[in-house]
mmCIF file of C-alpha atoms and ligand atoms in Angstrom:
data_model
loop_
_atom_site.group_PDB
_atom_site.id
_atom_site.type_symbol
_atom_site.label_atom_id
_atom_site.label_comp_id
_atom_site.label_asym_id
_atom_site.label_seq_id
_atom_site.Cartn_x
_atom_site.Cartn_y
_atom_site.Cartn_z
ATOM 1 C CA MET D 1 -31.986 -23.965 -39.894
ATOM 2 C CA PRO D 2 -29.435 -24.285 -37.065
ATOM 3 C CA GLU D 3 -30.610 -26.509 -34.248
ATOM 4 C CA ASN D 4 -31.415 -24.659 -31.025
ATOM 5 C CA THR D 5 -28.517 -22.294 -31.625
ATOM 6 C CA SER D 6 -28.749 -18.600 -31.213
ATOM 7 C CA GLN D 7 -28.550 -16.269 -34.128
ATOM 8 C CA ASN D 8 -28.335 -12.603 -33.203
ATOM 9 C CA GLY D 9 -28.980 -13.625 -29.611
ATOM 10 C CA HIS D 10 -32.225 -15.399 -30.413
ATOM 11 C CA LYS D 11 -32.776 -18.994 -29.319
ATOM 12 C CA TYR D 12 -34.579 -21.114 -31.852
ATOM 13 C CA THR D 13 -37.372 -23.081 -30.282
ATOM 14 C CA ARG D 14 -38.054 -26.429 -31.903
ATOM 15 C CA VAL D 15 -41.555 -27.719 -31.341
ATOM 16 C CA TRP D 16 -42.712 -31.341 -31.551
ATOM 17 C CA CYS D 17 -46.252 -32.495 -32.361
ATOM 18 C CA ASP D 18 -47.368 -36.051 -32.984
ATOM 19 C CA GLY D 19 -50.518 -37.924 -33.854
ATOM 20 C CA CYS D 20 -52.295 -40.112 -36.374
ATOM 21 C CA TYR D 21 -53.251 -37.277 -38.718
ATOM 22 C CA ASP D 22 -55.739 -39.579 -40.373
ATOM 23 C CA MET D 23 -58.084 -37.818 -42.772
ATOM 24 C CA VAL D 24 -56.302 -34.550 -42.115
ATOM 25 C CA HIS D 25 -58.776 -31.751 -41.529
ATOM 26 C CA PHE D 26 -58.624 -28.093 -40.525
ATOM 27 C CA GLY D 27 -58.758 -29.107 -36.821
ATOM 28 C CA HIS D 28 -55.362 -30.782 -37.247
ATOM 29 C CA ALA D 29 -54.134 -27.807 -39.271
ATOM 30 C CA ASN D 30 -55.309 -25.397 -36.571
ATOM 31 C CA SER D 31 -53.438 -27.315 -33.873
ATOM 32 C CA LEU D 32 -50.268 -27.206 -35.999
ATOM 33 C CA ARG D 33 -50.771 -23.473 -36.598
ATOM 34 C CA GLN D 34 -50.973 -22.867 -32.839
ATOM 35 C CA ALA D 35 -47.993 -25.153 -32.186
ATOM 36 C CA LYS D 36 -45.838 -23.324 -34.729
ATOM 37 C CA ALA D 37 -46.730 -20.019 -33.048
ATOM 38 C CA LEU D 38 -45.158 -21.346 -29.811
ATOM 39 C CA GLY D 39 -41.738 -21.673 -31.446
ATOM 40 C CA ASP D 40 -39.719 -21.266 -34.622
ATOM 41 C CA TYR D 41 -39.479 -24.710 -36.191
ATOM 42 C CA LEU D 42 -42.223 -27.338 -36.199
ATOM 43 C CA ILE D 43 -41.579 -31.077 -36.454
ATOM 44 C CA VAL D 44 -44.548 -33.434 -36.739
ATOM 45 C CA GLY D 45 -44.196 -37.113 -35.852
ATOM 46 C CA ILE D 46 -46.750 -39.398 -37.480
ATOM 47 C CA HIS D 47 -47.639 -42.917 -36.323
ATOM 48 C CA THR D 48 -47.485 -46.006 -38.536
ATOM 49 C CA ASP D 49 -50.615 -47.864 -39.676
ATOM 50 C CA GLU D 50 -49.717 -50.750 -37.320
ATOM 51 C CA GLU D 51 -49.511 -48.469 -34.272
ATOM 52 C CA ILE D 52 -52.847 -46.811 -35.077
ATOM 53 C CA MET D 53 -54.481 -50.186 -35.715
ATOM 54 C CA LYS D 54 -53.285 -51.391 -32.311
ATOM 55 C CA HIS D 55 -54.345 -48.369 -30.254
ATOM 56 C CA LYS D 56 -57.297 -46.932 -32.096
ATOM 57 C CA GLY D 57 -58.539 -49.111 -34.937
ATOM 58 C CA PRO D 58 -57.966 -49.026 -38.712
ATOM 59 C CA PRO D 59 -56.800 -45.719 -40.187
ATOM 60 C CA VAL D 60 -58.714 -44.449 -43.234
ATOM 61 C CA PHE D 61 -55.517 -43.366 -45.009
ATOM 62 C CA THR D 62 -52.226 -45.171 -45.449
ATOM 63 C CA ALA D 63 -49.095 -43.912 -43.725
ATOM 64 C CA GLU D 64 -47.710 -42.605 -47.054
ATOM 65 C CA GLU D 65 -50.889 -40.622 -47.678
ATOM 66 C CA ARG D 66 -50.908 -39.265 -44.125
ATOM 67 C CA TYR D 67 -47.233 -38.212 -44.284
ATOM 68 C CA LYS D 68 -47.818 -36.397 -47.556
ATOM 69 C CA MET D 69 -50.893 -34.571 -46.287
ATOM 70 C CA VAL D 70 -49.087 -33.218 -43.220
ATOM 71 C CA ARG D 71 -46.110 -32.153 -45.374
ATOM 72 C CA GLY D 72 -48.625 -30.108 -47.393
ATOM 73 C CA ILE D 73 -49.664 -27.998 -44.389
ATOM 74 C CA LYS D 74 -48.068 -24.591 -44.464
ATOM 75 C CA TRP D 75 -46.981 -24.393 -40.821
ATOM 76 C CA VAL D 76 -45.084 -27.723 -40.908
ATOM 77 C CA ASP D 77 -41.294 -27.608 -41.362
ATOM 78 C CA GLU D 78 -40.510 -31.324 -41.110
ATOM 79 C CA VAL D 79 -42.273 -34.680 -40.821
ATOM 80 C CA VAL D 80 -40.897 -37.659 -38.876
ATOM 81 C CA GLU D 81 -42.309 -40.900 -40.261
ATOM 82 C CA GLY D 82 -43.311 -43.708 -37.924
ATOM 83 C CA ALA D 83 -43.161 -41.767 -34.648
ATOM 84 C CA PRO D 84 -43.956 -43.871 -31.534
ATOM 85 C CA TYR D 85 -47.496 -43.695 -30.091
ATOM 86 C CA VAL D 86 -46.299 -42.721 -26.615
ATOM 87 C CA THR D 87 -44.174 -39.569 -26.716
ATOM 88 C CA THR D 88 -40.908 -40.077 -24.844
ATOM 89 C CA LEU D 89 -38.191 -37.660 -23.757
ATOM 90 C CA GLU D 90 -35.802 -39.642 -25.985
ATOM 91 C CA THR D 91 -37.941 -38.749 -28.992
ATOM 92 C CA LEU D 92 -37.902 -35.036 -28.105
ATOM 93 C CA ASP D 93 -34.137 -35.130 -27.533
ATOM 94 C CA LYS D 94 -33.436 -37.115 -30.694
ATOM 95 C CA HIS D 95 -35.070 -34.377 -32.745
ATOM 96 C CA ASN D 96 -33.699 -31.616 -30.581
ATOM 97 C CA CYS D 97 -37.168 -30.387 -29.645
ATOM 98 C CA ASP D 98 -37.791 -28.210 -26.612
ATOM 99 C CA PHE D 99 -41.320 -29.433 -25.927
ATOM 100 C CA CYS D 100 -44.287 -31.320 -27.298
ATOM 101 C CA VAL D 101 -47.606 -29.682 -28.164
ATOM 102 C CA HIS D 102 -51.018 -31.348 -28.259
ATOM 103 C CA GLY D 103 -54.674 -30.309 -28.264
ATOM 104 C CA ASP D 104 -56.611 -30.228 -24.987
ATOM 105 C CA ASP D 105 -58.223 -33.637 -25.465
ATOM 106 C CA ILE D 106 -57.493 -37.039 -24.007
ATOM 107 C CA THR D 107 -55.207 -39.362 -25.974
ATOM 108 C CA LEU D 108 -54.865 -42.879 -24.624
ATOM 109 C CA THR D 109 -53.022 -46.041 -25.578
ATOM 110 C CA ALA D 110 -54.918 -49.315 -26.021
ATOM 111 C CA ASP D 111 -54.334 -49.885 -22.275
ATOM 112 C CA GLY D 112 -55.836 -46.548 -21.300
ATOM 113 C CA VAL D 113 -52.510 -44.810 -20.542
ATOM 114 C CA ASP D 114 -52.131 -41.065 -21.306
ATOM 115 C CA THR D 115 -49.735 -40.970 -24.285
ATOM 116 C CA TYR D 116 -48.206 -37.739 -22.972
ATOM 117 C CA HIS D 117 -47.603 -38.710 -19.330
ATOM 118 C CA LEU D 118 -43.792 -38.753 -19.710
ATOM 119 C CA VAL D 119 -43.443 -35.337 -21.347
ATOM 120 C CA LYS D 120 -46.078 -33.881 -19.017
ATOM 121 C CA SER D 121 -44.205 -34.910 -15.866
ATOM 122 C CA ALA D 122 -40.925 -33.611 -17.321
ATOM 123 C CA GLY D 123 -42.536 -30.194 -17.908
ATOM 124 C CA ARG D 124 -41.996 -30.511 -21.642
ATOM 125 C CA TYR D 125 -45.627 -30.438 -22.684
ATOM 126 C CA ARG D 126 -47.771 -27.505 -23.893
ATOM 127 C CA GLU D 127 -51.436 -27.555 -24.703
ATOM 128 C CA VAL D 128 -53.303 -25.748 -27.469
ATOM 129 C CA GLN D 129 -57.014 -25.405 -27.919
ATOM 130 C CA ARG D 130 -58.639 -28.205 -29.857
ATOM 131 C CA THR D 131 -60.905 -27.035 -32.680
ATOM 132 C CA ALA D 132 -64.460 -27.814 -31.661
ATOM 133 C CA GLY D 133 -66.860 -29.275 -34.204
ATOM 134 C CA VAL D 134 -64.493 -31.324 -36.352
ATOM 135 C CA SER D 135 -62.751 -34.653 -35.916
ATOM 136 C CA THR D 136 -61.946 -37.712 -37.976
ATOM 137 C CA THR D 137 -64.548 -39.535 -35.913
ATOM 138 C CA ASP D 138 -67.177 -36.912 -36.768
ATOM 139 C CA LEU D 139 -66.307 -36.928 -40.484
ATOM 140 C CA VAL D 140 -66.503 -40.719 -40.594
ATOM 141 C CA GLY D 141 -69.891 -40.397 -38.877
ATOM 142 C CA ARG D 142 -71.094 -37.935 -41.530
ATOM 143 C CA MET D 143 -70.076 -40.355 -44.282
ATOM 144 C CA LEU D 144 -71.735 -43.302 -42.599
ATOM 145 C CA LEU D 145 -75.001 -41.357 -42.400
ATOM 146 C CA LEU D 146 -75.084 -41.537 -46.185
ATOM 147 C CA THR D 147 -78.216 -39.479 -46.379
ATOM 148 C CA ARG D 148 -78.785 -35.830 -46.985
ATOM 149 C CA ASN D 149 -79.946 -35.476 -43.375
ATOM 150 C CA HIS D 150 -76.705 -33.838 -42.394
ATOM 151 C CA PHE D 151 -77.726 -30.879 -44.573
ATOM 152 C CA LYS D 152 -81.154 -30.619 -42.992
ATOM 153 C CA GLN D 153 -79.776 -31.070 -39.491
ATOM 154 C CA GLY D 154 -76.836 -28.764 -40.170
ATOM 155 C CA CYS D 155 -73.871 -30.987 -40.973
ATOM 156 C CA SER D 156 -71.284 -29.215 -38.914
ATOM 157 C CA GLN D 157 -70.927 -28.164 -35.303
ATOM 158 C CA PHE D 158 -68.065 -25.906 -36.327
ATOM 159 C CA LEU D 159 -68.597 -22.163 -35.806
ATOM 160 C CA PRO D 160 -66.766 -20.259 -38.518
ATOM 161 C CA THR D 161 -65.450 -16.785 -37.715
ATOM 162 C CA THR D 162 -63.567 -14.172 -39.711
ATOM 163 C CA GLN D 163 -60.806 -14.411 -37.087
ATOM 164 C CA LYS D 164 -60.184 -18.050 -37.993
ATOM 165 C CA ILE D 165 -60.006 -17.180 -41.691
ATOM 166 C CA ILE D 166 -57.513 -14.401 -40.930
ATOM 167 C CA GLN D 167 -55.376 -16.806 -38.880
ATOM 168 C CA PHE D 168 -55.309 -19.328 -41.735
ATOM 169 C CA SER D 169 -54.751 -16.816 -44.518
ATOM 170 C CA ASP D 170 -51.387 -15.384 -45.615
ATOM 171 C CA GLY D 171 -53.095 -12.087 -46.297
ATOM 172 C CA LYS D 172 -50.571 -11.444 -49.065
ATOM 173 C CA SER D 173 -51.484 -9.835 -52.380
ATOM 174 C CA PRO D 174 -49.719 -10.957 -55.530
ATOM 175 C CA LYS D 175 -46.354 -9.276 -56.100
ATOM 176 C CA GLN D 176 -45.630 -7.186 -59.185
ATOM 177 C CA GLY D 177 -45.062 -9.560 -62.107
ATOM 178 C CA ASP D 178 -46.502 -12.627 -60.347
ATOM 179 C CA ARG D 179 -48.172 -15.053 -62.713
ATOM 180 C CA ILE D 180 -51.674 -15.691 -61.350
ATOM 181 C CA VAL D 181 -53.200 -19.168 -61.524
ATOM 182 C CA TYR D 182 -56.905 -19.790 -60.981
ATOM 183 C CA VAL D 183 -58.376 -23.196 -60.152
ATOM 184 C CA ALA D 184 -61.933 -24.000 -59.134
ATOM 185 C CA GLY D 185 -63.725 -26.913 -57.558
ATOM 186 C CA ALA D 186 -65.371 -28.468 -54.534
ATOM 187 C CA PHE D 187 -62.204 -29.542 -52.693
ATOM 188 C CA ASP D 188 -64.437 -31.575 -50.408
ATOM 189 C CA LEU D 189 -62.628 -33.613 -47.694
ATOM 190 C CA PHE D 190 -59.349 -32.098 -48.903
ATOM 191 C CA HIS D 191 -57.192 -35.100 -49.831
ATOM 192 C CA VAL D 192 -53.907 -36.232 -51.446
ATOM 193 C CA GLY D 193 -55.417 -35.968 -54.946
ATOM 194 C CA HIS D 194 -56.141 -32.273 -54.314
ATOM 195 C CA LEU D 195 -52.674 -31.792 -52.853
ATOM 196 C CA ASP D 196 -50.911 -33.377 -55.860
ATOM 197 C CA PHE D 197 -53.122 -31.331 -58.180
ATOM 198 C CA LEU D 198 -52.303 -28.040 -56.424
ATOM 199 C CA GLU D 199 -48.595 -28.886 -56.494
ATOM 200 C CA LYS D 200 -48.821 -29.261 -60.292
ATOM 201 C CA ALA D 201 -50.975 -26.122 -60.628
ATOM 202 C CA LYS D 202 -48.381 -24.172 -58.640
ATOM 203 C CA GLU D 203 -45.796 -25.044 -61.317
ATOM 204 C CA LYS D 204 -47.880 -22.956 -63.751
ATOM 205 C CA GLY D 205 -47.421 -19.705 -61.854
ATOM 206 C CA ASP D 206 -46.569 -17.869 -58.664
ATOM 207 C CA TYR D 207 -49.852 -17.037 -56.955
ATOM 208 C CA ILE D 208 -52.664 -19.605 -56.759
ATOM 209 C CA ILE D 209 -56.264 -18.561 -56.253
ATOM 210 C CA VAL D 210 -58.696 -21.385 -55.446
ATOM 211 C CA GLY D 211 -62.351 -20.716 -56.281
ATOM 212 C CA LEU D 212 -64.569 -22.798 -54.002
ATOM 213 C CA HIS D 213 -68.074 -23.584 -55.217
ATOM 214 C CA THR D 214 -70.980 -23.112 -52.799
ATOM 215 C CA ASP D 215 -72.649 -26.126 -51.124
ATOM 216 C CA PRO D 216 -75.787 -26.038 -53.389
ATOM 217 C CA VAL D 217 -73.590 -25.854 -56.511
ATOM 218 C CA VAL D 218 -71.453 -28.803 -55.360
ATOM 219 C CA ASN D 219 -74.598 -30.717 -54.488
ATOM 220 C CA ARG D 220 -75.983 -30.064 -57.988
ATOM 221 C CA TYR D 221 -73.012 -31.645 -59.774
ATOM 222 C CA LYS D 222 -71.915 -34.244 -57.192
ATOM 223 C CA GLY D 223 -75.396 -35.259 -56.023
ATOM 224 C CA THR D 224 -76.581 -37.365 -53.044
ATOM 225 C CA ASN D 225 -75.007 -36.245 -49.779
ATOM 226 C CA TYR D 226 -72.196 -34.073 -51.138
ATOM 227 C CA PRO D 227 -70.449 -31.977 -50.018
ATOM 228 C CA ILE D 228 -69.466 -33.755 -46.797
ATOM 229 C CA MET D 229 -67.791 -30.569 -45.569
ATOM 230 C CA ASN D 230 -69.575 -27.257 -45.857
ATOM 231 C CA LEU D 231 -68.128 -24.218 -47.605
ATOM 232 C CA HIS D 232 -66.642 -22.675 -44.437
ATOM 233 C CA GLU D 233 -64.859 -25.903 -43.569
ATOM 234 C CA ARG D 234 -63.589 -26.337 -47.122
ATOM 235 C CA VAL D 235 -62.212 -22.777 -47.070
ATOM 236 C CA LEU D 236 -60.035 -23.535 -44.035
ATOM 237 C CA SER D 237 -58.816 -26.899 -45.365
ATOM 238 C CA VAL D 238 -57.706 -25.268 -48.628
ATOM 239 C CA LEU D 239 -56.138 -22.232 -46.921
ATOM 240 C CA ALA D 240 -54.001 -24.547 -44.780
ATOM 241 C CA CYS D 241 -52.327 -25.918 -47.948
ATOM 242 C CA LYS D 242 -48.855 -24.539 -48.588
ATOM 243 C CA TYR D 243 -49.432 -24.080 -52.345
ATOM 244 C CA VAL D 244 -52.516 -21.860 -51.946
ATOM 245 C CA SER D 245 -52.289 -18.066 -51.856
ATOM 246 C CA GLU D 246 -55.937 -17.027 -51.799
ATOM 247 C CA VAL D 247 -59.460 -18.488 -51.786
ATOM 248 C CA VAL D 248 -62.675 -17.211 -53.351
ATOM 249 C CA ILE D 249 -65.440 -18.139 -50.907
ATOM 250 C CA GLY D 250 -68.332 -19.240 -53.116
ATOM 251 C CA ALA D 251 -66.909 -18.880 -56.631
ATOM 252 C CA PRO D 252 -69.284 -18.749 -59.626
ATOM 253 C CA TYR D 253 -69.404 -22.010 -61.574
ATOM 254 C CA LEU D 254 -68.678 -20.284 -64.882
ATOM 255 C CA VAL D 255 -65.158 -18.883 -65.141
ATOM 256 C CA THR D 256 -66.118 -15.625 -66.817
ATOM 257 C CA GLU D 257 -64.206 -12.756 -68.422
ATOM 258 C CA ASP D 258 -65.234 -10.560 -65.456
ATOM 259 C CA LEU D 259 -63.811 -12.994 -62.941
ATOM 260 C CA MET D 260 -60.549 -13.369 -64.891
ATOM 261 C CA GLU D 261 -60.116 -9.597 -65.170
ATOM 262 C CA HIS D 262 -61.044 -8.995 -61.556
ATOM 263 C CA PHE D 263 -58.329 -11.335 -60.288
ATOM 264 C CA LYS D 264 -55.924 -10.625 -63.196
ATOM 265 C CA VAL D 265 -55.800 -14.364 -63.926
ATOM 266 C CA ASP D 266 -53.047 -15.469 -66.341
ATOM 267 C CA VAL D 267 -54.002 -19.124 -66.537
ATOM 268 C CA VAL D 268 -56.893 -21.353 -65.466
ATOM 269 C CA VAL D 269 -55.907 -24.905 -64.514
ATOM 270 C CA HIS D 270 -57.985 -28.081 -64.207
ATOM 271 C CA GLY D 271 -56.798 -31.516 -63.125
ATOM 272 C CA ASP D 272 -57.383 -35.182 -63.882
ATOM 273 C CA THR D 273 -61.132 -35.340 -63.237
ATOM 274 C CA PRO D 274 -63.902 -34.793 -65.806
ATOM 275 C CA VAL D 275 -65.341 -31.270 -66.113
ATOM 276 C CA MET D 276 -69.014 -31.222 -65.193
ATOM 277 C CA PRO D 277 -71.196 -29.016 -67.426
ATOM 278 C CA ASP D 278 -73.160 -26.061 -66.029
ATOM 279 C CA VAL D 279 -76.953 -26.294 -65.482
ATOM 280 C CA ASP D 280 -77.625 -25.332 -69.126
ATOM 281 C CA GLY D 281 -75.039 -27.813 -70.396
ATOM 282 C CA SER D 282 -72.340 -25.216 -71.100
ATOM 283 C CA ASP D 283 -68.632 -25.681 -70.402
ATOM 284 C CA PRO D 284 -67.573 -23.664 -67.304
ATOM 285 C CA TYR D 285 -64.141 -23.129 -68.904
ATOM 286 C CA GLU D 286 -65.472 -21.890 -72.264
ATOM 287 C CA TYR D 287 -64.100 -18.348 -71.848
ATOM 288 C CA PRO D 288 -60.534 -19.209 -70.683
ATOM 289 C CA LYS D 289 -60.353 -21.828 -73.462
ATOM 290 C CA LYS D 290 -61.447 -19.239 -76.059
ATOM 291 C CA VAL D 291 -58.714 -16.790 -75.005
ATOM 292 C CA GLY D 292 -56.036 -19.504 -74.798
ATOM 293 C CA LYS D 293 -55.659 -19.289 -71.022
ATOM 294 C CA PHE D 294 -56.722 -22.800 -70.058
ATOM 295 C CA VAL D 295 -54.483 -25.775 -69.325
ATOM 296 C CA THR D 296 -54.978 -29.183 -67.785
ATOM 297 C CA VAL D 297 -52.430 -30.885 -65.559
ATOM 298 C CA LYS D 298 -52.056 -34.487 -64.461
ATOM 299 C CA SER D 299 -52.121 -34.820 -60.702
ATOM 300 C CA GLY D 300 -51.055 -38.450 -61.176
ATOM 301 C CA ASN D 301 -53.288 -39.352 -58.262
ATOM 302 C CA ASP D 302 -56.650 -41.052 -58.613
ATOM 303 C CA MET D 303 -57.989 -40.215 -55.145
ATOM 304 C CA THR D 304 -61.434 -38.628 -55.081
ATOM 305 C CA THR D 305 -63.841 -37.632 -52.321
ATOM 306 C CA GLU D 306 -66.123 -40.447 -53.515
ATOM 307 C CA LYS D 307 -63.309 -42.998 -53.077
ATOM 308 C CA ILE D 308 -62.817 -41.891 -49.482
ATOM 309 C CA VAL D 309 -66.509 -42.398 -48.802
ATOM 310 C CA GLU D 310 -66.283 -45.840 -50.472
ATOM 311 C CA ARG D 311 -63.335 -46.785 -48.231
ATOM 312 C CA ILE D 312 -65.365 -45.815 -45.182
ATOM 313 C CA ILE D 313 -68.445 -47.693 -46.287
ATOM 314 C CA ARG D 314 -66.470 -50.799 -47.229
ATOM 315 C CA ASN D 315 -65.056 -50.864 -43.726
ATOM 316 C CA ARG D 316 -68.230 -49.596 -42.123
ATOM 317 C CA LEU D 317 -68.307 -52.056 -39.258
ATOM 318 C CA GLN D 318 -64.659 -51.561 -38.372
ATOM 319 C CA PHE D 319 -65.043 -47.776 -38.291
ATOM 320 C CA GLU D 320 -68.244 -47.934 -36.285
ATOM 321 C CA ASN D 321 -66.487 -50.132 -33.751
ATOM 322 C CA ARG D 322 -63.514 -47.786 -33.731
ATOM 323 C CA ASN D 323 -65.804 -44.852 -32.931
ATOM 324 C CA ILE D 324 -67.611 -46.731 -30.173
ATOM 325 C CA LYS D 325 -64.305 -47.927 -28.671
ATOM 326 C CA LYS D 326 -62.901 -44.379 -28.683
ATOM 327 C CA GLU D 327 -66.000 -42.934 -27.005
ATOM 328 C CA MET D 328 -66.043 -45.657 -24.342
ATOM 329 C CA LYS D 329 -62.360 -45.154 -23.529
ATOM 330 C CA GLU D 330 -62.863 -41.394 -23.173
ATOM 331 C CA LEU D 331 -65.996 -41.793 -21.026
ATOM 332 C CA ASP D 332 -64.110 -44.146 -18.751
ATOM 333 C CA VAL D 333 -61.319 -41.596 -18.220
ATOM 334 C CA LEU D 334 -63.852 -38.808 -17.625
ATOM 335 C CA LYS D 335 -65.575 -40.948 -14.996
ATOM 336 C CA LYS D 336 -62.245 -41.665 -13.270
ATOM 337 C CA LEU D 337 -61.272 -37.982 -13.345
ATOM 338 C CA GLU D 338 -64.651 -36.944 -12.000
ATOM 339 C CA SER D 339 -64.515 -39.368 -9.094
ATOM 340 C CA LEU D 340 -60.938 -38.252 -8.306
ATOM 341 C CA ASP D 341 -62.080 -34.644 -8.406
ATOM 342 C CA PHE D 342 -65.059 -35.463 -6.210
ATOM 343 C CA LYS D 343 -62.836 -37.175 -3.655
ATOM 344 C CA GLN D 344 -60.408 -34.231 -3.609
ATOM 345 C CA ASN D 345 -62.810 -31.280 -3.796
ATOM 346 C CA GLY D 346 -66.174 -32.684 -2.799
ATOM 347 C CA HIS D 347 -67.556 -31.559 -6.153
ATOM 348 C CA VAL D 348 -66.931 -32.014 -9.858
ATOM 349 C CA THR D 349 -65.207 -29.112 -11.572
ATOM 350 C CA SER D 350 -65.592 -28.764 -15.308
ATOM 351 C CA LEU D 351 -62.875 -30.541 -17.264
HETATM 352 N N1 CTP T 1 -56.736 -31.833 -33.013
HETATM 353 C C1 CTP T 1 -57.317 -30.589 -32.758
HETATM 354 N N2 CTP T 1 -58.611 -30.341 -33.091
HETATM 355 C C2 CTP T 1 -59.364 -31.318 -33.658
HETATM 356 C C3 CTP T 1 -58.820 -32.605 -33.932
HETATM 357 C C4 CTP T 1 -57.482 -32.817 -33.600
HETATM 358 O O1 CTP T 1 -56.655 -29.694 -32.232
HETATM 359 N N3 CTP T 1 -60.627 -31.051 -33.927
HETATM 360 C C5 CTP T 1 -55.350 -32.061 -32.625
HETATM 361 C C6 CTP T 1 -55.173 -33.100 -31.528
HETATM 362 O O2 CTP T 1 -55.450 -32.551 -30.260
HETATM 363 C C7 CTP T 1 -53.695 -33.431 -31.690
HETATM 364 C C8 CTP T 1 -53.472 -33.320 -33.195
HETATM 365 O O3 CTP T 1 -54.614 -32.614 -33.704
HETATM 366 O O4 CTP T 1 -52.888 -32.468 -31.036
HETATM 367 C C9 CTP T 1 -53.319 -34.665 -33.863
HETATM 368 O O5 CTP T 1 -54.351 -35.487 -33.455
HETATM 369 P P1 CTP T 1 -54.606 -36.964 -33.953
HETATM 370 O O6 CTP T 1 -53.953 -37.924 -33.053
HETATM 371 O O7 CTP T 1 -54.331 -37.109 -35.376
HETATM 372 O O8 CTP T 1 -56.126 -36.892 -33.913
HETATM 373 P P2 CTP T 1 -57.261 -37.205 -32.937
HETATM 374 O O9 CTP T 1 -57.347 -36.218 -31.845
HETATM 375 O O10 CTP T 1 -57.229 -38.641 -32.639
HETATM 376 O O11 CTP T 1 -58.333 -36.906 -34.014
HETATM 377 P P3 CTP T 1 -59.777 -37.279 -34.192
HETATM 378 O O12 CTP T 1 -60.484 -36.913 -32.930
HETATM 379 O O13 CTP T 1 -59.990 -36.348 -35.337
HETATM 380 O O14 CTP T 1 -59.849 -38.739 -34.555
HETATM 381 O O1 C5P T 2 -63.340 -32.717 -57.548
HETATM 382 P P1 C5P T 2 -62.902 -31.356 -57.092
HETATM 383 O O2 C5P T 2 -63.812 -30.257 -57.576
HETATM 384 O O3 C5P T 2 -62.664 -31.277 -55.638
HETATM 385 O O4 C5P T 2 -61.497 -31.104 -57.805
HETATM 386 C C1 C5P T 2 -60.759 -29.886 -57.700
HETATM 387 C C2 C5P T 2 -59.588 -29.920 -58.682
HETATM 388 O O5 C5P T 2 -58.664 -30.949 -58.320
HETATM 389 C C3 C5P T 2 -60.021 -30.235 -60.120
HETATM 390 O O6 C5P T 2 -59.220 -29.474 -61.025
HETATM 391 C C4 C5P T 2 -59.705 -31.716 -60.259
HETATM 392 O O7 C5P T 2 -59.519 -32.126 -61.597
HETATM 393 C C5 C5P T 2 -58.418 -31.810 -59.444
HETATM 394 N N1 C5P T 2 -58.135 -33.190 -58.991
HETATM 395 C C6 C5P T 2 -57.083 -33.898 -59.559
HETATM 396 N N2 C5P T 2 -56.812 -35.179 -59.151
HETATM 397 C C7 C5P T 2 -57.557 -35.767 -58.201
HETATM 398 C C8 C5P T 2 -58.632 -35.085 -57.591
HETATM 399 C C9 C5P T 2 -58.898 -33.779 -58.023
HETATM 400 O O8 C5P T 2 -56.398 -33.384 -60.445
HETATM 401 N N3 C5P T 2 -57.271 -37.019 -57.826
#
């Protein structure tokens, strides 16, 4: 891709985004989708563990894991490792980016300074709408609840719409001669293990269909408070992955002959984790195995949703403090903005 040069009279716009991208979720993916739509080439700068520790508190995922996850998002063209916490004009210029894009929330340094003040005053800042109802803070909160209450109370504040699914989906059918791969699972808290698995599954064909089990089915075989993310949320996380072509929303647990014929599946793939039997003890992959259309692949990654929850619980106090600190910092800024607004307008306008 030529840098900011014109090709047939068209100027390429290079867009910069940056952030922690810790426990990457569909809110992050949605901001990157919107950012990409504002230009032609999207570069994402990701902060180091040390920077995040200093300004926010301990990240859940290591820098290597966070870099990999963002590289797996289909709207991302390039990742810059170890991007500075405060976005400077030098950073934009170094990467030849026209402007920086961020969600419409407040991001502050440890000293309470807006991390985008420099690019904002230079007119090189654009805002996209933050996805309501999901955040790393909220997901950590769900895990710390550690009860099934989040099901009873409705675990998510996110309002799923068909429009969002359309925006996330490629909407492409398989091409003539495409080899169709089918994989199934929970894909809860979509993580690096899932990403490595899908990369390997993609090597088995051209068009990957991911069958997502419903929340009650996942709860049956995972137990306790799983899934952490509901089916609608899991659909968006999986659709944002660059290896995925299509998703079945609420796939049957048994991979049947009907299902394989319906989607013209050439091969069914399962990864490194054990296969849980169906309610009656049967193997969900019995049919594809019988017809010689079943393979396993090694993701080479031992991350699981359960391990993420363990990490959170092990560092429970630190994460709780991180959440409290973040809320207090934001409340403080809101208060300051409100009093400024009151002084200027005599009333508080909605922020
Ligand atoms: N973002 C978003 N919608 C969300 C969460 C994040 O649009 N629900 C956007 C942020 O506005 C930012 C980008 O994702 O432009 C990267 O944000 P990052 O610094 O990683 O996340 P936080 O906003 O700190 O995330 P969280 O509140 O999830 O801790
Ligand atoms: O556990 P879950 O149902 O989310 O897994 C979905 C798919 O990803 C399964 O095929 C599983 O074996 C695979 N996987 C993997 N390596 C991991 C985690 C999941 O191969 N670390």
